[in-house]
mmCIF file with all atom_site columns, C-alpha atoms in Angstrom:
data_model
loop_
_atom_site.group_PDB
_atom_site.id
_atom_site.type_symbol
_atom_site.label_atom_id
_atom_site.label_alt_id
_atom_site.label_comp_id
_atom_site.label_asym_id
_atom_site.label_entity_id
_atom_site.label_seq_id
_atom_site.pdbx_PDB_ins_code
_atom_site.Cartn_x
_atom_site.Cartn_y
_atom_site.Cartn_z
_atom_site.occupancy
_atom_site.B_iso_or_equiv
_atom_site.pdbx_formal_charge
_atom_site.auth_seq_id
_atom_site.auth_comp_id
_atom_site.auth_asym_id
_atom_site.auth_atom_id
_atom_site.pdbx_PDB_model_num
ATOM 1   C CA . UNK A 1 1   ? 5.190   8.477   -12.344 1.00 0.00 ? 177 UNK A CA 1
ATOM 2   C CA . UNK A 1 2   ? 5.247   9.184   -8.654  1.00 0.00 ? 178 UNK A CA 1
ATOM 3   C CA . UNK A 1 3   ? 6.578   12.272  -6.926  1.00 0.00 ? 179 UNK A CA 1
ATOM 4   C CA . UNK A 1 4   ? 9.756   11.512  -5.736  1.00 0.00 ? 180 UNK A CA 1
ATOM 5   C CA . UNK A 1 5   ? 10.122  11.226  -1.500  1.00 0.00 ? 181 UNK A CA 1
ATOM 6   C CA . UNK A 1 6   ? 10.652  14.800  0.108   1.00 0.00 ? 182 UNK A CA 1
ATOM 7   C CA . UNK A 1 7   ? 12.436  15.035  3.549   1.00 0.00 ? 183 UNK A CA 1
ATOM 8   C CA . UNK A 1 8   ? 9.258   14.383  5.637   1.00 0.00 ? 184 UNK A CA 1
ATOM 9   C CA . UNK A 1 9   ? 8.631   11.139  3.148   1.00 0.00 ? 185 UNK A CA 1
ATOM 10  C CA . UNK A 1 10  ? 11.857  9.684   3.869   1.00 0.00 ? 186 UNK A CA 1
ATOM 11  C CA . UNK A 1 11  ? 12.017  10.499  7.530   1.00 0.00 ? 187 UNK A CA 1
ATOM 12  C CA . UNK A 1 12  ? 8.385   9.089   7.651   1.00 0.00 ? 188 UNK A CA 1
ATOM 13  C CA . UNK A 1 13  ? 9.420   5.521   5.568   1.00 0.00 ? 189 UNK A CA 1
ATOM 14  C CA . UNK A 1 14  ? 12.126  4.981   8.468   1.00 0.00 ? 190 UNK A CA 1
ATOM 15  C CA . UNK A 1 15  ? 10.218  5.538   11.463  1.00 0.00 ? 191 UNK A CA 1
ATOM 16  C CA . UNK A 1 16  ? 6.957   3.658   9.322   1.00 0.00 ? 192 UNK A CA 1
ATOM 17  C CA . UNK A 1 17  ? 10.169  0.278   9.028   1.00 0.00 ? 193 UNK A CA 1
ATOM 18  C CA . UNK A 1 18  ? 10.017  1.166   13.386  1.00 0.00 ? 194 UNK A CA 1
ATOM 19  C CA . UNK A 1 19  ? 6.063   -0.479  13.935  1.00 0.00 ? 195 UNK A CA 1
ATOM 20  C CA . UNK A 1 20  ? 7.148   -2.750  11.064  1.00 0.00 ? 196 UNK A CA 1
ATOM 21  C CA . UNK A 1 21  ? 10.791  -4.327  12.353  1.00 0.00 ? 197 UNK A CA 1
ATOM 22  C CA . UNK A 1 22  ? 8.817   -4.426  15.912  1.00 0.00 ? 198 UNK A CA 1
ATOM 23  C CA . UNK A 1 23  ? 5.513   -6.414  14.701  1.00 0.00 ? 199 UNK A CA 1
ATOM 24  C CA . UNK A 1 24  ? 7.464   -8.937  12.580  1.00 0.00 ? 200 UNK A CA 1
ATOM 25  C CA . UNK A 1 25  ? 9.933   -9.530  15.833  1.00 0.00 ? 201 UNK A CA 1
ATOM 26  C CA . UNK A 1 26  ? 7.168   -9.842  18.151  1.00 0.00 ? 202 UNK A CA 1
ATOM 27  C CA . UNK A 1 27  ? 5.140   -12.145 16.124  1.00 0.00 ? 203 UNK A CA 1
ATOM 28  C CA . UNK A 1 28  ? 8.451   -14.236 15.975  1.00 0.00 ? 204 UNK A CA 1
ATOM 29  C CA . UNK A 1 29  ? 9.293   -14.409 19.347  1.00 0.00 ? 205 UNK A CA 1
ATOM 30  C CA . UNK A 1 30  ? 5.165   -14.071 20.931  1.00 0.00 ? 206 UNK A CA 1
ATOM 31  C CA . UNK A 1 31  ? 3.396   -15.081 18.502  1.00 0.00 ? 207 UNK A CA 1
ATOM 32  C CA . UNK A 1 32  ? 1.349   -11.747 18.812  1.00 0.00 ? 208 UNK A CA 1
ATOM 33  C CA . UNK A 1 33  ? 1.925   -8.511  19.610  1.00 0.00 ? 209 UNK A CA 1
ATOM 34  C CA . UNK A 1 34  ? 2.423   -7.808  23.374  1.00 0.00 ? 210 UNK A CA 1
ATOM 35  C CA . UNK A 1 35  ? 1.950   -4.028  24.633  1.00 0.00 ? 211 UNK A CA 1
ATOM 36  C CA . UNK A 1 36  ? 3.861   -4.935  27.674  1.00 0.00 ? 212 UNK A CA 1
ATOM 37  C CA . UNK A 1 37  ? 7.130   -6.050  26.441  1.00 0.00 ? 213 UNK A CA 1
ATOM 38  C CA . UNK A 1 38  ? 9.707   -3.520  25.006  1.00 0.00 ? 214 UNK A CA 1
ATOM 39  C CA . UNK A 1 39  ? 8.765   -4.789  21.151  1.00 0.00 ? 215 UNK A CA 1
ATOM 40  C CA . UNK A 1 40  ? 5.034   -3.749  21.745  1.00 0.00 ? 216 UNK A CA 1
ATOM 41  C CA . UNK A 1 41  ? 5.806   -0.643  22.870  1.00 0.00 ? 217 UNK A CA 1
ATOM 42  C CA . UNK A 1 42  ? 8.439   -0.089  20.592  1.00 0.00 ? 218 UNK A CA 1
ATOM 43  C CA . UNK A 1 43  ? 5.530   -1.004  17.941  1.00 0.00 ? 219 UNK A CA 1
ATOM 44  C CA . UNK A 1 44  ? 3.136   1.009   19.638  1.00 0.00 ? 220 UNK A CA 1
ATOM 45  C CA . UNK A 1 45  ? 5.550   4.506   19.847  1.00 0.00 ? 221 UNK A CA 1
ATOM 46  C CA . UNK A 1 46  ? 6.634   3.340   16.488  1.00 0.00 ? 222 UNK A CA 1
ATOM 47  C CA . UNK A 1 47  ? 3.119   3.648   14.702  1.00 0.00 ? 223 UNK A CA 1
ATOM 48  C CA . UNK A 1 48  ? 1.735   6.167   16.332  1.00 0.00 ? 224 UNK A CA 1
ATOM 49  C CA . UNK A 1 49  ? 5.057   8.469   15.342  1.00 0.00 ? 225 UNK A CA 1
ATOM 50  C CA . UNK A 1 50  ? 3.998   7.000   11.438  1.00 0.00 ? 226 UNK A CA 1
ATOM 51  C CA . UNK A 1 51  ? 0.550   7.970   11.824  1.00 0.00 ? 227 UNK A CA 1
ATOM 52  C CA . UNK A 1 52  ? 0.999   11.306  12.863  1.00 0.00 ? 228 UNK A CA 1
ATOM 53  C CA . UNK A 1 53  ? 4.165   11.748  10.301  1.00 0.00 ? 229 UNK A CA 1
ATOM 54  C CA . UNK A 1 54  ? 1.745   10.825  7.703   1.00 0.00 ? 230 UNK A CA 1
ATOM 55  C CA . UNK A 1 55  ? -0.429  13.594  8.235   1.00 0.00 ? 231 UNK A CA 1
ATOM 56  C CA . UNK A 1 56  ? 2.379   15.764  6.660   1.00 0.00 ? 232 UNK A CA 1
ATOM 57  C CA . UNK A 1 57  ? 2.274   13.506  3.564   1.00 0.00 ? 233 UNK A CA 1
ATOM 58  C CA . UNK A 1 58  ? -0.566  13.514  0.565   1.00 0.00 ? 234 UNK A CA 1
ATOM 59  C CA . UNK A 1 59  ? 0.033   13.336  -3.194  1.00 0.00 ? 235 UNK A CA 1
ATOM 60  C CA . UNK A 1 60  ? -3.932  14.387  -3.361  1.00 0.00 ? 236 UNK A CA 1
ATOM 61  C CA . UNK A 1 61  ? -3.074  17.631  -1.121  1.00 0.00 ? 237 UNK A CA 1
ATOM 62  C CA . UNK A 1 62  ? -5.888  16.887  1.720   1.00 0.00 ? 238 UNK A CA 1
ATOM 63  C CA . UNK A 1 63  ? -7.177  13.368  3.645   1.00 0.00 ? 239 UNK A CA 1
ATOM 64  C CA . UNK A 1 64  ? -6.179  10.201  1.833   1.00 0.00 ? 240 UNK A CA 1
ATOM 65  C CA . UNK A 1 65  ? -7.011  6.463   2.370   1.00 0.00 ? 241 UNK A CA 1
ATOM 66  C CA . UNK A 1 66  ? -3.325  6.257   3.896   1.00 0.00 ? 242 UNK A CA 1
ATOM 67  C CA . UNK A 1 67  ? -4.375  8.846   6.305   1.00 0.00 ? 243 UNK A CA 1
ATOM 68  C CA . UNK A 1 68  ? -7.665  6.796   7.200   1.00 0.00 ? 244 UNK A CA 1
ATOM 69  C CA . UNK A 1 69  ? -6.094  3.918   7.954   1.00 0.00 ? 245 UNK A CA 1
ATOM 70  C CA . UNK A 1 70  ? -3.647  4.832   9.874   1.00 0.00 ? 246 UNK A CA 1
ATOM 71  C CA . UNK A 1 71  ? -6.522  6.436   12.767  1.00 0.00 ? 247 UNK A CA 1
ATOM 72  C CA . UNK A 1 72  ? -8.430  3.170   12.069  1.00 0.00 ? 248 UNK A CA 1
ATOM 73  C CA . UNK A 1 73  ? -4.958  1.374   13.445  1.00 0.00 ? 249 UNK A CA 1
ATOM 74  C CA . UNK A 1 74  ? -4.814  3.609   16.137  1.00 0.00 ? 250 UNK A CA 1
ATOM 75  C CA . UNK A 1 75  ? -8.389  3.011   17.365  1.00 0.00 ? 251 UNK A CA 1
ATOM 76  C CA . UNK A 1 76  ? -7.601  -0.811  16.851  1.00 0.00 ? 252 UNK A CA 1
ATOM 77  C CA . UNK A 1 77  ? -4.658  -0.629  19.079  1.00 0.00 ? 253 UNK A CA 1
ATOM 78  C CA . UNK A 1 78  ? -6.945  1.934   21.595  1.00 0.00 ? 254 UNK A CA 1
ATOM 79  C CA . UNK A 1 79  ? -9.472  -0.779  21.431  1.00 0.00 ? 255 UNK A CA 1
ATOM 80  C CA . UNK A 1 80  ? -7.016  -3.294  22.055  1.00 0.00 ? 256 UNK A CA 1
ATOM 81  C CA . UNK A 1 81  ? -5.615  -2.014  25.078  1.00 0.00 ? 257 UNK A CA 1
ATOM 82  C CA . UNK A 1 82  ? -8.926  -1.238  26.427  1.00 0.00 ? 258 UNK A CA 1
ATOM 83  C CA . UNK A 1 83  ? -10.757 -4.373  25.650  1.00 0.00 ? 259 UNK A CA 1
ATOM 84  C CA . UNK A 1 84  ? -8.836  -6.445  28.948  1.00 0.00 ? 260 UNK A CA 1
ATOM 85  C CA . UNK A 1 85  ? -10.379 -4.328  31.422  1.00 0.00 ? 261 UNK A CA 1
ATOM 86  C CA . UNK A 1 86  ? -13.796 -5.258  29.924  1.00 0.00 ? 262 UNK A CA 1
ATOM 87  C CA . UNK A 1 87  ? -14.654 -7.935  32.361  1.00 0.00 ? 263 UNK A CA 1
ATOM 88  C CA . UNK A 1 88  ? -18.246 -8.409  30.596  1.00 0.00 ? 264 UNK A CA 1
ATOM 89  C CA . UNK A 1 89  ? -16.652 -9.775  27.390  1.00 0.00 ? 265 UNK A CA 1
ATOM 90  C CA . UNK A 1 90  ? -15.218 -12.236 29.431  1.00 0.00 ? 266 UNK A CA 1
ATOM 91  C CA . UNK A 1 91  ? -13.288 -15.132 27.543  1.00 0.00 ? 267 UNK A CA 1
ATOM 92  C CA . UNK A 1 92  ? -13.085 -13.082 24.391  1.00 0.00 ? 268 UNK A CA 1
ATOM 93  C CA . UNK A 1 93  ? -11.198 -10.714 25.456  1.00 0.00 ? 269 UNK A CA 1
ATOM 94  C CA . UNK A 1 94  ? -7.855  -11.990 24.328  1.00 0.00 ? 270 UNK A CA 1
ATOM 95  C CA . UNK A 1 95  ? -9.143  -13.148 20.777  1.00 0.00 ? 271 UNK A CA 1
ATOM 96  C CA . UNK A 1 96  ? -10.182 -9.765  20.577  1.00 0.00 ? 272 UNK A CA 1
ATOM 97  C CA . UNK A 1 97  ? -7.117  -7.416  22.181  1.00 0.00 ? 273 UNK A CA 1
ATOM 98  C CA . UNK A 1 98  ? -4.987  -10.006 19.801  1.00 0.00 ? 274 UNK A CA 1
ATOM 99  C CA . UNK A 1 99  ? -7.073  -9.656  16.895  1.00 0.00 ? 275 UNK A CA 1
ATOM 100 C CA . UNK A 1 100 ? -6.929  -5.487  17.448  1.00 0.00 ? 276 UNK A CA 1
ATOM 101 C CA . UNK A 1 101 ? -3.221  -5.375  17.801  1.00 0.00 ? 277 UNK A CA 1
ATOM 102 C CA . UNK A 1 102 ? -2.917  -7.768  14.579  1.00 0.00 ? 278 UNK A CA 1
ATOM 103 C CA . UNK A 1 103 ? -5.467  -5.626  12.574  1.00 0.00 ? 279 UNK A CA 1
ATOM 104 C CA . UNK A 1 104 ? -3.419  -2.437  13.074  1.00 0.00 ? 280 UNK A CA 1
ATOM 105 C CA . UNK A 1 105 ? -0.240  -4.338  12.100  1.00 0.00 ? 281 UNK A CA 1
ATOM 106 C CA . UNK A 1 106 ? -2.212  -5.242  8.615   1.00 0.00 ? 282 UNK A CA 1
ATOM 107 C CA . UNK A 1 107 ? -3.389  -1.559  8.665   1.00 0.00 ? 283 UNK A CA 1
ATOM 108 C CA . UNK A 1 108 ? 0.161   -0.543  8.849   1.00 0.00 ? 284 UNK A CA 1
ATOM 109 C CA . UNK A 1 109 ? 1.078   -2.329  5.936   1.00 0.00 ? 285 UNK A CA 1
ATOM 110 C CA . UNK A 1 110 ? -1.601  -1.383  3.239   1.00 0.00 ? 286 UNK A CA 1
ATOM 111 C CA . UNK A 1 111 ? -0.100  2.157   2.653   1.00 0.00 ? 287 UNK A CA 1
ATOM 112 C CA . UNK A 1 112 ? 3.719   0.223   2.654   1.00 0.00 ? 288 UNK A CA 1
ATOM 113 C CA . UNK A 1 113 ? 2.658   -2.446  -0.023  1.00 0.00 ? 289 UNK A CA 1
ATOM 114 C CA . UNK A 1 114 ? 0.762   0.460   -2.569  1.00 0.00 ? 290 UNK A CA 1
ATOM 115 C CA . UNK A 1 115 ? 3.658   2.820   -1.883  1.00 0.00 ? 291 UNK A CA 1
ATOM 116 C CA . UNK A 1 116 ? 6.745   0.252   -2.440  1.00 0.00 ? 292 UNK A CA 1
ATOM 117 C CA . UNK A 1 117 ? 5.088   -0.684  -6.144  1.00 0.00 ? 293 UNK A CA 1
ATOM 118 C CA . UNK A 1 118 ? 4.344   2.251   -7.080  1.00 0.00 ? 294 UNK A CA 1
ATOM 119 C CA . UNK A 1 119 ? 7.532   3.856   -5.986  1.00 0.00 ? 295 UNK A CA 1
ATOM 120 C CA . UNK A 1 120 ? 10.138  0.876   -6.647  1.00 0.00 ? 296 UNK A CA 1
ATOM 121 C CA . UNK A 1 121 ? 12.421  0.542   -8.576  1.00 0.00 ? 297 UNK A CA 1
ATOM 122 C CA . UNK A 1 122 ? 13.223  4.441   -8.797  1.00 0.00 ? 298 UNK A CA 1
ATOM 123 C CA . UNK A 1 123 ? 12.095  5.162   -12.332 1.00 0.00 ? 299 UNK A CA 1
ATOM 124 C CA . UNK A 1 124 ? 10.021  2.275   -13.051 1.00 0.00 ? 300 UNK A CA 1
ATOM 125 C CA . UNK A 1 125 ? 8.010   1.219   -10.598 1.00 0.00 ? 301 UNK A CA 1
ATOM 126 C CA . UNK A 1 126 ? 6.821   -2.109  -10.771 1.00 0.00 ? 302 UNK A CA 1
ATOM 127 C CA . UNK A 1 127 ? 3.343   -1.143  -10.687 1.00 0.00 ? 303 UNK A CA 1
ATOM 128 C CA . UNK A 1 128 ? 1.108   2.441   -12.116 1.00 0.00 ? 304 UNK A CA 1
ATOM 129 C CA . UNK A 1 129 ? -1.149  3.142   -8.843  1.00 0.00 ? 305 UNK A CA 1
ATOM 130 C CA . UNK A 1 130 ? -3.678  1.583   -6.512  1.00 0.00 ? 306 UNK A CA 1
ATOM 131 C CA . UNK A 1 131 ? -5.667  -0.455  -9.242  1.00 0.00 ? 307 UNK A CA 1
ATOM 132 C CA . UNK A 1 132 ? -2.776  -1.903  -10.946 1.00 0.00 ? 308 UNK A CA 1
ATOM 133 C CA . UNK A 1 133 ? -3.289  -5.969  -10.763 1.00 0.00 ? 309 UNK A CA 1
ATOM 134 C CA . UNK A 1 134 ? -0.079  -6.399  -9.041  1.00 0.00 ? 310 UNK A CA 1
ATOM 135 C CA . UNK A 1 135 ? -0.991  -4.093  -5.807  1.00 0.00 ? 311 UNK A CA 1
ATOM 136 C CA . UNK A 1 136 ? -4.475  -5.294  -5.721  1.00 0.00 ? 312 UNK A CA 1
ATOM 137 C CA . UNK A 1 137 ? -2.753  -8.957  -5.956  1.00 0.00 ? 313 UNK A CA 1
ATOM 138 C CA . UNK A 1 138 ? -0.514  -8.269  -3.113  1.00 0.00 ? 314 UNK A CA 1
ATOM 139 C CA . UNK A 1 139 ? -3.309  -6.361  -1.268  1.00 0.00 ? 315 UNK A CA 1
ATOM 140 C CA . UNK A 1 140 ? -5.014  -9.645  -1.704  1.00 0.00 ? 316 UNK A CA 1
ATOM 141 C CA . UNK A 1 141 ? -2.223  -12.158 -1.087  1.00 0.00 ? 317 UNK A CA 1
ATOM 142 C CA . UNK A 1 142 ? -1.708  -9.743  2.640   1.00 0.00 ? 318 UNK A CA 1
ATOM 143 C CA . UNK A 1 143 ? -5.507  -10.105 3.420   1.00 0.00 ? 319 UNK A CA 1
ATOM 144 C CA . UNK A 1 144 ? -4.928  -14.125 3.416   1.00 0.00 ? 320 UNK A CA 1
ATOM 145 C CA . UNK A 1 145 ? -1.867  -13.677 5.610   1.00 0.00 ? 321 UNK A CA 1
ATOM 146 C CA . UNK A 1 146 ? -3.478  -11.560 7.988   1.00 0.00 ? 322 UNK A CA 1
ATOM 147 C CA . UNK A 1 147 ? -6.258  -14.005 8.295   1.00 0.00 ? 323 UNK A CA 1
ATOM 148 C CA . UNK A 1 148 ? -4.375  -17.474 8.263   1.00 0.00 ? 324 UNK A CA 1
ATOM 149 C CA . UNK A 1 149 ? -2.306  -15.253 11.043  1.00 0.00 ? 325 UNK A CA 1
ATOM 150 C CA . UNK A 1 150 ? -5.099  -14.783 13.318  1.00 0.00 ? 326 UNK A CA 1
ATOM 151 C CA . UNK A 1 151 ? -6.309  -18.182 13.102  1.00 0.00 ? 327 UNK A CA 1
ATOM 152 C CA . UNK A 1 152 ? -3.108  -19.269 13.983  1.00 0.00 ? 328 UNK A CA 1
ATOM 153 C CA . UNK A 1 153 ? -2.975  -16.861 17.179  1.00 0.00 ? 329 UNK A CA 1
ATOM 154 C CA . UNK A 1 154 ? -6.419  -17.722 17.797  1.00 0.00 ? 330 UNK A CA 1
ATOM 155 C CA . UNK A 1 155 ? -5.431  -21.928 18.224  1.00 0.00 ? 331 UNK A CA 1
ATOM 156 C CA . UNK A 1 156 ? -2.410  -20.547 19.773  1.00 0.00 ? 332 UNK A CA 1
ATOM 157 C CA . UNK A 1 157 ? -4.378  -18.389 22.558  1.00 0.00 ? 333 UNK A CA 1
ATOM 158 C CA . UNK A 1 158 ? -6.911  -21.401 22.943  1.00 0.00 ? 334 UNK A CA 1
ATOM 159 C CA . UNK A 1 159 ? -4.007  -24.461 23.728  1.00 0.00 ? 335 UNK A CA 1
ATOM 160 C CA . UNK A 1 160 ? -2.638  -21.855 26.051  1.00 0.00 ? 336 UNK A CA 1
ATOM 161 C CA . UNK A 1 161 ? -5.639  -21.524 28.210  1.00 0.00 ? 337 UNK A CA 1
ATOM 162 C CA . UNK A 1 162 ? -6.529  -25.468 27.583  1.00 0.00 ? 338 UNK A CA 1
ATOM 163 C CA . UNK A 1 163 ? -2.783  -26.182 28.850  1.00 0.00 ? 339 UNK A CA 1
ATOM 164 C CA . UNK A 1 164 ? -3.532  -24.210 32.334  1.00 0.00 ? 340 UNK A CA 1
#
């Protein structure tokens, strides 16, 4: 059985629900997620805060995969927000800042999915660990959303620029 949450774990879950709340309403309303409006920067405050919160957080006492991919969401969104001032990757660049900014939103949720079956319910958790068939079936299930998600944003991006 997991260890139970200390402080820092519950005050990092609620400000990890910030990027999460944020991503989900700017997908709604944007279809992606835009660093210039007030939900991409909540979203971008948001996981950064989670990232560096999680550094205080390991049940293996030192680096974890959690840890890894929350810098690997970071550089995503770094790359994202650098990638429009790229002028030689020319039409790509929006595919590309919109496929960063998505990535780190899928990043975001790895640790969340593994952590809320192996955690929930309190006392039985619906699943043992990482390599329990249920995770790795969610895990899998996410990948496919992520993916249908961008191809979505990707048609969405292109009948934009056709439509100008």
């Amino acid at each position: 059985m997991p260890n139970p949450l200390s402080v820092l774990g519950i005050v990092h879950t609620a400000i990890s629900l910030v990027p999460v709340v944020a991503g989900v309403y700017s997908f709604a309303k944007y279809r992606s997620i835009q660093p210039a409006t007030r939900s991409g920067k909540v979203y971008l405050g948001g996981l950064l805060l989670a990232v560096l919160t999680a550094f205080g957080l390991s049940s293996t006492d030192g680096f974890n995969p959690g840890h890894a991919l929350g810098i690997l969401a970071l550089l995503a969104v770094s790359g994202s927000l650098l990638i429009p001032r790229l002028s030689f990757l020319g039409w790509a660049r929006p595919y590309l800042a919109t496929f960063g900014l998505s990535f780190s939103f899928f990043l975001t949720l790895v640790p969340g999915i593994n952590e809320t079956l192996t955690r929930l319910p309190a006392g039985q958790p619906l699943a043992s660990g990482p390599e329990h068939p249920l995770v790795q079936g969610t895990l899998l299930a996410w990948v496919v959303i992520f993916l249908a998600g961008f191809v979505f944003q990707a048609w969405t991006l292109r009948a934009q620029k056709q439509a100008k």
